[in-house]
Amino acid sequence: MDARKPAVGGQTYLGVPLVDRLVLVVGLPVLVVVLGFALPPLARWALSWEVGLPMGFLFRLFAGIDRPWEIAVNTGIWLAVAAGVALTTMTESLKLTLLDTELRVEKGEEKRTIPRADIAAVFLDGKKVVVLDHGSRQLVRDTHEAAQATIADAFRGHGYPWRDTDPYADLYRAWHLGTTDLPPAVHDLFAIRESALRKKAHKEVGELRAAIEKLGYAVRDEGTQQHWRPLVRS
């Protein structure tokens, strides 16, 4: 299930949704096995057309896999890759545990606990769960694959201040190189962060977000376009 309903005074866990787990644990390995057996004859069939094929060396590579042991090894390699993808996805996905008194956040090796009293607002920005403190700082801003209604019901059920929309959405402005609306130090951090966004350097992007927030500004991304607003005390 996407979430476990709390008993009185209990907790609610929001992890990887059931459908996603089934795809990763069952669907992906089945697809890999099918491809392991199907790719060699398909590659030989494609090569029989005697026409130029893009990345033809890959077709020739797969076409040469015809002995049973080669097929078994090829399938085993792809199964190992699939297992790695599934494990990484399950480990790196955002997991939330809600109690009436605190929110526990887990992603990869990072684990944090946020007291309920420190949380001023919770809402969704697309697929991202956003948790704000009383200074409108983003304590959490990360993707969760559970259904919106599931996430909203879980937070409401534990008495968190759920919002249907971002209460500070109207304050955001698009950042552009050369803007004079920000202090030079903040502007420079945005410029560096834009480069990190384009490179998909996720760790650096997160660290720069935190640095900008320490200087008094919140950040929201739409693709590689950054938006900013001043922090607001609630």
mmCIF file of C-alpha atoms in Angstrom:
data_model
loop_
_atom_site.group_PDB
_atom_site.id
_atom_site.type_symbol
_atom_site.label_atom_id
_atom_site.label_comp_id
_atom_site.label_asym_id
_atom_site.label_seq_id
_atom_site.Cartn_x
_atom_site.Cartn_y
_atom_site.Cartn_z
ATOM 1 C CA MET A 1 0.000 0.000 0.000
ATOM 2 C CA ASP A 2 1.085 3.631 -0.502
ATOM 3 C CA ALA A 3 0.576 4.441 3.161
ATOM 4 C CA ARG A 4 -0.214 2.685 6.378
ATOM 5 C CA LYS A 5 -3.074 4.257 8.302
ATOM 6 C CA PRO A 6 -2.153 5.178 11.872
ATOM 7 C CA ALA A 7 -3.660 3.698 14.951
ATOM 8 C CA VAL A 8 -4.609 6.205 17.606
ATOM 9 C CA GLY A 9 -1.341 7.851 18.584
ATOM 10 C CA GLY A 10 0.439 5.709 16.000
ATOM 11 C CA GLN A 11 2.349 6.506 12.833
ATOM 12 C CA THR A 12 1.890 6.591 9.076
ATOM 13 C CA TYR A 13 4.603 5.443 6.699
ATOM 14 C CA LEU A 14 4.826 6.879 3.177
ATOM 15 C CA GLY A 15 7.278 4.873 1.109
ATOM 16 C CA VAL A 16 7.596 3.654 -2.460
ATOM 17 C CA PRO A 17 4.047 2.958 -3.744
ATOM 18 C CA LEU A 18 3.033 -0.672 -4.250
ATOM 19 C CA VAL A 19 2.689 -0.363 -8.028
ATOM 20 C CA ASP A 20 6.188 1.087 -8.298
ATOM 21 C CA ARG A 21 7.605 -1.703 -6.115
ATOM 22 C CA LEU A 22 5.939 -4.335 -8.279
ATOM 23 C CA VAL A 23 7.360 -2.753 -11.433
ATOM 24 C CA LEU A 24 10.863 -2.704 -9.943
ATOM 25 C CA VAL A 25 10.827 -6.112 -8.259
ATOM 26 C CA VAL A 26 8.717 -8.099 -10.747
ATOM 27 C CA GLY A 27 8.195 -6.193 -13.986
ATOM 28 C CA LEU A 28 11.793 -5.126 -14.578
ATOM 29 C CA PRO A 29 13.338 -8.614 -14.083
ATOM 30 C CA VAL A 30 10.673 -10.177 -16.348
ATOM 31 C CA LEU A 31 11.394 -7.593 -19.044
ATOM 32 C CA VAL A 32 15.127 -8.250 -18.715
ATOM 33 C CA VAL A 33 14.682 -12.021 -19.110
ATOM 34 C CA VAL A 34 12.482 -11.537 -22.176
ATOM 35 C CA LEU A 35 15.026 -9.192 -23.727
ATOM 36 C CA GLY A 36 17.879 -11.546 -22.866
ATOM 37 C CA PHE A 37 16.309 -14.276 -24.967
ATOM 38 C CA ALA A 38 14.721 -12.070 -27.636
ATOM 39 C CA LEU A 39 17.523 -9.623 -28.491
ATOM 40 C CA PRO A 40 19.944 -12.076 -30.228
ATOM 41 C CA PRO A 41 17.406 -13.377 -32.797
ATOM 42 C CA LEU A 42 15.992 -9.860 -33.269
ATOM 43 C CA ALA A 43 19.502 -8.514 -33.906
ATOM 44 C CA ARG A 44 20.209 -11.276 -36.464
ATOM 45 C CA TRP A 45 16.901 -10.528 -38.154
ATOM 46 C CA ALA A 46 17.725 -6.804 -38.348
ATOM 47 C CA LEU A 47 21.163 -7.515 -39.793
ATOM 48 C CA SER A 48 19.560 -9.687 -42.491
ATOM 49 C CA TRP A 49 18.012 -6.541 -43.986
ATOM 50 C CA GLU A 50 21.473 -5.683 -45.374
ATOM 51 C CA VAL A 51 20.895 -1.985 -44.830
ATOM 52 C CA GLY A 52 22.917 0.454 -42.762
ATOM 53 C CA LEU A 53 21.880 0.343 -39.125
ATOM 54 C CA PRO A 54 22.669 3.060 -36.563
ATOM 55 C CA MET A 55 25.063 1.690 -33.932
ATOM 56 C CA GLY A 56 25.456 -1.429 -36.050
ATOM 57 C CA PHE A 57 28.192 -2.780 -33.768
ATOM 58 C CA LEU A 58 25.566 -3.349 -31.049
ATOM 59 C CA PHE A 59 23.427 -5.361 -33.442
ATOM 60 C CA ARG A 60 26.455 -7.465 -34.384
ATOM 61 C CA LEU A 61 27.341 -7.913 -30.718
ATOM 62 C CA PHE A 62 23.889 -9.195 -29.783
ATOM 63 C CA ALA A 63 23.621 -11.252 -32.976
ATOM 64 C CA GLY A 64 26.733 -13.195 -31.956
ATOM 65 C CA ILE A 65 25.037 -14.454 -28.770
ATOM 66 C CA ASP A 66 23.618 -17.796 -29.870
ATOM 67 C CA ARG A 67 24.960 -20.510 -27.557
ATOM 68 C CA PRO A 68 22.837 -21.416 -24.503
ATOM 69 C CA TRP A 69 25.599 -20.489 -22.054
ATOM 70 C CA GLU A 70 26.117 -17.134 -23.786
ATOM 71 C CA ILE A 71 22.402 -16.394 -23.566
ATOM 72 C CA ALA A 72 22.432 -17.369 -19.881
ATOM 73 C CA VAL A 73 25.424 -15.114 -19.143
ATOM 74 C CA ASN A 74 23.897 -12.224 -21.111
ATOM 75 C CA THR A 75 20.596 -12.570 -19.258
ATOM 76 C CA GLY A 76 22.407 -12.829 -15.925
ATOM 77 C CA ILE A 77 24.316 -9.606 -16.588
ATOM 78 C CA TRP A 78 21.115 -7.752 -17.422
ATOM 79 C CA LEU A 79 19.410 -9.190 -14.338
ATOM 80 C CA ALA A 80 22.267 -7.866 -12.200
ATOM 81 C CA VAL A 81 21.847 -4.433 -13.805
ATOM 82 C CA ALA A 82 18.081 -4.566 -13.190
ATOM 83 C CA ALA A 83 18.651 -5.537 -9.546
ATOM 84 C CA GLY A 84 21.034 -2.607 -9.152
ATOM 85 C CA VAL A 85 18.520 -0.189 -10.658
ATOM 86 C CA ALA A 86 15.741 -1.514 -8.419
ATOM 87 C CA LEU A 87 17.885 -1.363 -5.274
ATOM 88 C CA THR A 88 19.119 2.157 -6.030
ATOM 89 C CA THR A 89 15.604 3.397 -6.775
ATOM 90 C CA MET A 90 14.175 1.867 -3.600
ATOM 91 C CA THR A 91 17.042 3.198 -1.473
ATOM 92 C CA GLU A 92 17.186 6.698 -2.934
ATOM 93 C CA SER A 93 13.414 7.286 -2.919
ATOM 94 C CA LEU A 94 12.003 9.678 -0.323
ATOM 95 C CA LYS A 95 10.438 7.933 2.681
ATOM 96 C CA LEU A 96 8.361 9.739 5.282
ATOM 97 C CA THR A 97 7.179 8.524 8.667
ATOM 98 C CA LEU A 98 4.515 10.735 10.245
ATOM 99 C CA LEU A 99 3.740 10.867 13.947
ATOM 100 C CA ASP A 100 1.621 13.425 15.762
ATOM 101 C CA THR A 101 4.761 14.884 17.346
ATOM 102 C CA GLU A 102 7.396 14.591 14.596
ATOM 103 C CA LEU A 103 8.142 13.916 10.940
ATOM 104 C CA ARG A 104 10.924 11.459 10.088
ATOM 105 C CA VAL A 105 12.565 11.917 6.703
ATOM 106 C CA GLU A 106 14.742 9.283 5.055
ATOM 107 C CA LYS A 107 16.485 9.276 1.698
ATOM 108 C CA GLY A 108 19.492 7.100 0.982
ATOM 109 C CA GLU A 109 21.801 7.307 3.977
ATOM 110 C CA GLU A 110 20.284 10.606 5.165
ATOM 111 C CA LYS A 111 17.864 10.428 8.079
ATOM 112 C CA ARG A 112 16.340 13.458 9.787
ATOM 113 C CA THR A 113 13.666 14.095 12.383
ATOM 114 C CA ILE A 114 11.651 17.328 12.283
ATOM 115 C CA PRO A 115 9.558 18.244 15.354
ATOM 116 C CA ARG A 116 5.915 18.883 14.492
ATOM 117 C CA ALA A 117 6.116 22.231 16.322
ATOM 118 C CA ASP A 118 8.732 23.445 13.801
ATOM 119 C CA ILE A 119 6.450 22.883 10.790
ATOM 120 C CA ALA A 120 4.310 25.795 9.578
ATOM 121 C CA ALA A 121 3.033 24.442 6.243
ATOM 122 C CA VAL A 122 3.047 21.313 4.080
ATOM 123 C CA PHE A 123 1.995 21.175 0.431
ATOM 124 C CA LEU A 124 2.760 19.619 -2.936
ATOM 125 C CA ASP A 125 4.584 21.385 -5.741
ATOM 126 C CA GLY A 126 3.887 18.966 -8.583
ATOM 127 C CA LYS A 127 5.274 15.649 -7.291
ATOM 128 C CA LYS A 128 7.478 17.330 -4.684
ATOM 129 C CA VAL A 129 6.533 17.314 -1.010
ATOM 130 C CA VAL A 130 7.414 20.699 0.492
ATOM 131 C CA VAL A 131 7.635 21.269 4.249
ATOM 132 C CA LEU A 132 8.151 24.844 5.504
ATOM 133 C CA ASP A 133 9.215 26.075 8.904
ATOM 134 C CA HIS A 134 7.956 29.266 10.564
ATOM 135 C CA GLY A 135 10.544 31.300 8.663
ATOM 136 C CA SER A 136 9.250 29.833 5.360
ATOM 137 C CA ARG A 137 12.480 27.844 4.946
ATOM 138 C CA GLN A 138 12.126 24.581 3.048
ATOM 139 C CA LEU A 139 12.841 21.807 5.526
ATOM 140 C CA VAL A 140 11.877 19.254 2.863
ATOM 141 C CA ARG A 141 11.518 19.675 -0.874
ATOM 142 C CA ASP A 142 11.706 16.347 -2.649
ATOM 143 C CA THR A 143 9.790 14.069 -4.997
ATOM 144 C CA HIS A 144 7.434 11.431 -3.636
ATOM 145 C CA GLU A 145 5.610 9.029 -5.946
ATOM 146 C CA ALA A 146 2.576 8.388 -3.730
ATOM 147 C CA ALA A 147 -0.776 9.762 -4.884
ATOM 148 C CA GLN A 148 -1.530 13.349 -3.887
ATOM 149 C CA ALA A 149 -4.619 12.341 -1.935
ATOM 150 C CA THR A 150 -2.620 9.708 -0.015
ATOM 151 C CA ILE A 151 0.025 12.248 0.998
ATOM 152 C CA ALA A 152 -2.539 14.906 1.927
ATOM 153 C CA ASP A 153 -4.639 12.480 3.995
ATOM 154 C CA ALA A 154 -1.559 11.275 5.876
ATOM 155 C CA PHE A 155 -0.469 14.770 6.899
ATOM 156 C CA ARG A 156 -3.998 15.905 7.728
ATOM 157 C CA GLY A 157 -4.582 12.733 9.741
ATOM 158 C CA HIS A 158 -1.714 13.655 12.066
ATOM 159 C CA GLY A 159 -2.757 17.286 12.384
ATOM 160 C CA TYR A 160 -0.078 18.850 10.211
ATOM 161 C CA PRO A 161 -0.873 22.244 8.579
ATOM 162 C CA TRP A 162 -1.614 20.939 5.082
ATOM 163 C CA ARG A 163 -2.063 23.539 2.319
ATOM 164 C CA ASP A 164 -3.595 22.832 -1.071
ATOM 165 C CA THR A 165 -1.175 25.306 -2.681
ATOM 166 C CA ASP A 166 2.080 27.077 -1.828
ATOM 167 C CA PRO A 167 1.104 29.945 0.519
ATOM 168 C CA TYR A 168 4.010 32.010 -0.861
ATOM 169 C CA ALA A 169 3.605 31.200 -4.556
ATOM 170 C CA ASP A 170 2.863 34.840 -5.471
ATOM 171 C CA LEU A 171 6.224 35.991 -4.095
ATOM 172 C CA TYR A 172 8.368 33.957 -6.498
ATOM 173 C CA ARG A 173 10.223 35.679 -9.329
ATOM 174 C CA ALA A 174 12.240 34.104 -12.141
ATOM 175 C CA TRP A 175 16.002 34.449 -11.783
ATOM 176 C CA HIS A 176 17.985 35.717 -14.772
ATOM 177 C CA LEU A 177 21.681 36.357 -15.206
ATOM 178 C CA GLY A 178 22.415 40.005 -14.548
ATOM 179 C CA THR A 179 19.329 40.718 -12.449
ATOM 180 C CA THR A 180 19.797 43.582 -10.002
ATOM 181 C CA ASP A 181 17.010 42.477 -7.648
ATOM 182 C CA LEU A 182 19.318 40.327 -5.503
ATOM 183 C CA PRO A 183 22.459 41.040 -3.479
ATOM 184 C CA PRO A 184 25.593 40.260 -5.529
ATOM 185 C CA ALA A 185 26.581 37.303 -3.318
ATOM 186 C CA VAL A 186 23.158 35.686 -3.732
ATOM 187 C CA HIS A 187 23.126 36.386 -7.466
ATOM 188 C CA ASP A 188 26.506 34.687 -7.846
ATOM 189 C CA LEU A 189 25.244 31.581 -6.032
ATOM 190 C CA PHE A 190 22.275 31.430 -8.400
ATOM 191 C CA ALA A 191 24.648 31.631 -11.378
ATOM 192 C CA ILE A 192 26.754 28.749 -10.037
ATOM 193 C CA ARG A 193 23.608 26.761 -9.244
ATOM 194 C CA GLU A 194 22.252 27.236 -12.762
ATOM 195 C CA SER A 195 25.388 25.579 -14.116
ATOM 196 C CA ALA A 196 24.971 22.720 -11.616
ATOM 197 C CA LEU A 197 21.337 22.281 -12.678
ATOM 198 C CA ARG A 198 22.345 21.968 -16.322
ATOM 199 C CA LYS A 199 24.978 19.387 -15.396
ATOM 200 C CA LYS A 200 22.426 17.545 -13.218
ATOM 201 C CA ALA A 201 24.848 17.709 -10.299
ATOM 202 C CA HIS A 202 22.099 17.005 -7.767
ATOM 203 C CA LYS A 203 24.250 17.102 -4.633
ATOM 204 C CA GLU A 204 25.749 20.467 -5.571
ATOM 205 C CA VAL A 205 22.295 21.811 -6.477
ATOM 206 C CA GLY A 206 21.010 20.897 -3.013
ATOM 207 C CA GLU A 207 24.015 22.381 -1.235
ATOM 208 C CA LEU A 208 23.676 25.651 -3.148
ATOM 209 C CA ARG A 209 19.949 25.785 -2.333
ATOM 210 C CA ALA A 210 20.846 25.560 1.358
ATOM 211 C CA ALA A 211 23.504 28.262 0.979
ATOM 212 C CA ILE A 212 21.049 30.623 -0.720
ATOM 213 C CA GLU A 213 18.457 29.964 1.964
ATOM 214 C CA LYS A 214 20.961 30.901 4.682
ATOM 215 C CA LEU A 215 21.242 34.282 2.984
ATOM 216 C CA GLY A 216 17.481 34.829 3.222
ATOM 217 C CA TYR A 217 15.986 33.485 -0.022
ATOM 218 C CA ALA A 218 13.977 30.391 -1.005
ATOM 219 C CA VAL A 219 14.495 28.620 -4.332
ATOM 220 C CA ARG A 220 12.069 26.758 -6.587
ATOM 221 C CA ASP A 221 13.066 25.120 -9.880
ATOM 222 C CA GLU A 222 11.102 24.607 -13.076
ATOM 223 C CA GLY A 223 13.464 22.499 -15.123
ATOM 224 C CA THR A 224 16.672 24.537 -15.206
ATOM 225 C CA GLN A 225 14.824 27.822 -14.628
ATOM 226 C CA GLN A 226 15.297 29.005 -11.051
ATOM 227 C CA HIS A 227 12.749 31.069 -9.153
ATOM 228 C CA TRP A 228 13.352 32.932 -5.907
ATOM 229 C CA ARG A 229 11.498 34.688 -3.122
ATOM 230 C CA PRO A 230 12.527 36.290 0.162
ATOM 231 C CA LEU A 231 12.007 34.276 3.313
ATOM 232 C CA VAL A 232 8.910 35.322 5.267
ATOM 233 C CA ARG A 233 8.312 34.915 8.993
ATOM 234 C CA SER A 234 4.893 33.360 9.695
#
